Amino acid sequence: MATIFLGLNANAARMDMVDVSNNNGYMSTAEYVSMRNEFGVKAVTVKISEGGTYKDPYAASNIANVQAAGMYINGYHFARYATKAQAIAEADFAGQTAKAAGLPVGAVLATDVEAEEQNNQSKATNDRNNAAFMKEIQKFGYRADIYTSGSWANNKMTIKGKTGWIAGYPFVPAGKKWYTNNNAWQWSGLAHFRISYGGFDVSQLYTDYYTAGQKSTVKPTDKEAVKDNNQKANKNTSQPATSAKWVKEAKTYTLKTAVKLRTGASTSSNAITILPAGTTVKTDQAIIQGGYRWVRQPRFNGYGYLATGPASNTLEYVKSGVTHTYYTVKYGDSWWTIAQRNGLNMTTLASHNSKTIYTTIYPGQRLVVR
């Protein structure tokens, strides 16, 4: 959400649900396991799409890794519609993108309503458009909801009863109790977890709407089951079946294309997840095996393996030694001020981060500037 975080004790509310997007980069299964075991997170809602053309590049890996961690999974679409026809078209785009990314039937696919396009509309127009989106998204087997801020829920649309996932922090608007009257209350946008960088939007659930449409693979408190599942998933990782010799290779790669991370150094090994293009991978060993050059990635409770290319062209899928310079957004920043500060134009800065200059940025978000 774009709501600005102004300061709130991190222990003030439960972290029942976290939402993630490309802003958080690649999130591994281990990071989601840490969220659930150490912070009691039950559900994750991932960004699926935006407008009529943008697909979040991490949606598929986030969905797969959340499910592997035994958590409830849902999705949201960042709305850009200003008319009923656009709302229906965006719902169709979001539904098709969610299906392709693996979002299960029965999950929530909420419309995230907070953009300039909706700010310029009347309350009645927004209500009509939101209703059209929510009706259309159900044709894909997904359940609908509205994700917005407390101030927008008060002034820009109608939020009734238990409908709504509302962001309102560090306070709630006068006369409204978003923290009890709706499906979920997002109470912070700068949560930090032990093995991932912040900030994350965290919410407290007040109904079972975001967990009722599907089954979690592991009960949220069952740490031993999570550990057992990870051991099974990594049963082939400690000693891969190979007579070839591994060599030490502590390197950092950036993927040029999506690559499957596997349980062993073989194309017949099970895929742990699909790492999207742009993912940074740190390795400790390498080997030529089965006609491919493989590298080993140390992971939570084992290792993952990925091919960097065929043996004849060992860096086909990766760029070696690539590093980025990041900037953390501060209160009052804009695309223009950050671009000026780093000698860039706004369009270039936005493209570095797979965004447009119309995408909302918020304090605590990390942007690539180089």
mmCIF file with all atom_site columns, N, CA and C in Angstrom, residues 233-240 262-264 272 296 301-305:
data_model
loop_
_atom_site.group_PDB
_atom_site.id
_atom_site.type_symbol
_atom_site.label_atom_id
_atom_site.label_alt_id
_atom_site.label_comp_id
_atom_site.label_asym_id
_atom_site.label_entity_id
_atom_site.label_seq_id
_atom_site.pdbx_PDB_ins_code
_atom_site.Cartn_x
_atom_site.Cartn_y
_atom_site.Cartn_z
_atom_site.occupancy
_atom_site.B_iso_or_equiv
_atom_site.pdbx_formal_charge
_atom_site.auth_seq_id
_atom_site.auth_comp_id
_atom_site.auth_asym_id
_atom_site.auth_atom_id
_atom_site.pdbx_PDB_model_num
ATOM 1  N N  . ALA A 1 233 ? 12.083 -31.982 1.106  1.00 0.00 ? 233 ALA A N  1
ATOM 2  C CA . ALA A 1 233 ? 12.310 -31.223 -0.117 1.00 0.00 ? 233 ALA A CA 1
ATOM 3  C C  . ALA A 1 233 ? 13.777 -31.172 -0.483 1.00 0.00 ? 233 ALA A C  1
ATOM 4  N N  . ASN A 1 234 ? 14.645 -31.281 0.535  1.00 0.00 ? 234 ASN A N  1
ATOM 5  C CA . ASN A 1 234 ? 16.085 -31.149 0.303  1.00 0.00 ? 234 ASN A CA 1
ATOM 6  C C  . ASN A 1 234 ? 16.820 -32.471 0.483  1.00 0.00 ? 234 ASN A C  1
ATOM 7  N N  . LYS A 1 235 ? 16.095 -33.605 0.395  1.00 0.00 ? 235 LYS A N  1
ATOM 8  C CA . LYS A 1 235 ? 16.711 -34.879 0.718  1.00 0.00 ? 235 LYS A CA 1
ATOM 9  C C  . LYS A 1 235 ? 17.852 -35.241 -0.235 1.00 0.00 ? 235 LYS A C  1
ATOM 10 N N  . ASN A 1 236 ? 17.863 -34.655 -1.431 1.00 0.00 ? 236 ASN A N  1
ATOM 11 C CA . ASN A 1 236 ? 18.928 -34.973 -2.385 1.00 0.00 ? 236 ASN A CA 1
ATOM 12 C C  . ASN A 1 236 ? 20.002 -33.902 -2.464 1.00 0.00 ? 236 ASN A C  1
ATOM 13 N N  . THR A 1 237 ? 19.974 -32.920 -1.541 1.00 0.00 ? 237 THR A N  1
ATOM 14 C CA . THR A 1 237 ? 20.830 -31.760 -1.744 1.00 0.00 ? 237 THR A CA 1
ATOM 15 C C  . THR A 1 237 ? 22.200 -31.880 -1.097 1.00 0.00 ? 237 THR A C  1
ATOM 16 N N  . SER A 1 238 ? 22.338 -32.626 -0.001 1.00 0.00 ? 238 SER A N  1
ATOM 17 C CA . SER A 1 238 ? 23.609 -32.629 0.718  1.00 0.00 ? 238 SER A CA 1
ATOM 18 C C  . SER A 1 238 ? 24.701 -33.369 -0.035 1.00 0.00 ? 238 SER A C  1
ATOM 19 N N  . GLN A 1 239 ? 24.366 -34.520 -0.636 1.00 0.00 ? 239 GLN A N  1
ATOM 20 C CA . GLN A 1 239 ? 25.343 -35.312 -1.362 1.00 0.00 ? 239 GLN A CA 1
ATOM 21 C C  . GLN A 1 239 ? 24.790 -35.672 -2.739 1.00 0.00 ? 239 GLN A C  1
ATOM 22 N N  . PRO A 1 240 ? 24.907 -34.789 -3.715 1.00 0.00 ? 240 PRO A N  1
ATOM 23 C CA . PRO A 1 240 ? 24.368 -35.091 -5.040 1.00 0.00 ? 240 PRO A CA 1
ATOM 24 C C  . PRO A 1 240 ? 25.059 -36.291 -5.658 1.00 0.00 ? 240 PRO A C  1
ATOM 25 N N  . ARG A 1 262 ? 17.049 -26.448 -8.449 1.00 0.00 ? 262 ARG A N  1
ATOM 26 C CA . ARG A 1 262 ? 16.712 -27.853 -8.277 1.00 0.00 ? 262 ARG A CA 1
ATOM 27 C C  . ARG A 1 262 ? 17.322 -28.447 -7.016 1.00 0.00 ? 262 ARG A C  1
ATOM 28 N N  . THR A 1 263 ? 16.832 -29.649 -6.654 1.00 0.00 ? 263 THR A N  1
ATOM 29 C CA . THR A 1 263 ? 17.333 -30.334 -5.461 1.00 0.00 ? 263 THR A CA 1
ATOM 30 C C  . THR A 1 263 ? 18.655 -31.036 -5.710 1.00 0.00 ? 263 THR A C  1
ATOM 31 N N  . GLY A 1 264 ? 19.072 -31.154 -6.954 1.00 0.00 ? 264 GLY A N  1
ATOM 32 C CA . GLY A 1 264 ? 20.340 -31.787 -7.294 1.00 0.00 ? 264 GLY A CA 1
ATOM 33 C C  . GLY A 1 264 ? 20.874 -31.245 -8.599 1.00 0.00 ? 264 GLY A C  1
ATOM 34 N N  . ILE A 1 272 ? 12.889 -26.856 -6.901 1.00 0.00 ? 272 ILE A N  1
ATOM 35 C CA . ILE A 1 272 ? 12.499 -26.243 -5.635 1.00 0.00 ? 272 ILE A CA 1
ATOM 36 C C  . ILE A 1 272 ? 11.622 -25.043 -5.916 1.00 0.00 ? 272 ILE A C  1
ATOM 37 N N  . ARG A 1 296 ? 26.218 -24.409 -6.922 1.00 0.00 ? 296 ARG A N  1
ATOM 38 C CA . ARG A 1 296 ? 25.491 -24.776 -5.709 1.00 0.00 ? 296 ARG A CA 1
ATOM 39 C C  . ARG A 1 296 ? 25.208 -23.538 -4.872 1.00 0.00 ? 296 ARG A C  1
ATOM 40 N N  . ASN A 1 301 ? 18.582 -25.206 5.481  1.00 0.00 ? 301 ASN A N  1
ATOM 41 C CA . ASN A 1 301 ? 18.425 -26.651 5.637  1.00 0.00 ? 301 ASN A CA 1
ATOM 42 C C  . ASN A 1 301 ? 18.883 -27.430 4.400  1.00 0.00 ? 301 ASN A C  1
ATOM 43 N N  . GLY A 1 302 ? 19.924 -26.963 3.705  1.00 0.00 ? 302 GLY A N  1
ATOM 44 C CA . GLY A 1 302 ? 20.429 -27.707 2.563  1.00 0.00 ? 302 GLY A CA 1
ATOM 45 C C  . GLY A 1 302 ? 20.987 -26.815 1.477  1.00 0.00 ? 302 GLY A C  1
ATOM 46 N N  . TYR A 1 303 ? 20.907 -27.301 0.221  1.00 0.00 ? 303 TYR A N  1
ATOM 47 C CA . TYR A 1 303 ? 21.431 -26.571 -0.913 1.00 0.00 ? 303 TYR A CA 1
ATOM 48 C C  . TYR A 1 303 ? 20.437 -26.612 -2.067 1.00 0.00 ? 303 TYR A C  1
ATOM 49 N N  . GLY A 1 304 ? 20.594 -25.647 -2.972 1.00 0.00 ? 304 GLY A N  1
ATOM 50 C CA . GLY A 1 304 ? 19.873 -25.655 -4.230 1.00 0.00 ? 304 GLY A CA 1
ATOM 51 C C  . GLY A 1 304 ? 20.894 -25.632 -5.353 1.00 0.00 ? 304 GLY A C  1
ATOM 52 N N  . TYR A 1 305 ? 20.503 -26.137 -6.524 1.00 0.00 ? 305 TYR A N  1
ATOM 53 C CA . TYR A 1 305 ? 21.424 -26.235 -7.654 1.00 0.00 ? 305 TYR A CA 1
ATOM 54 C C  . TYR A 1 305 ? 20.782 -25.637 -8.895 1.00 0.00 ? 305 TYR A C  1
#
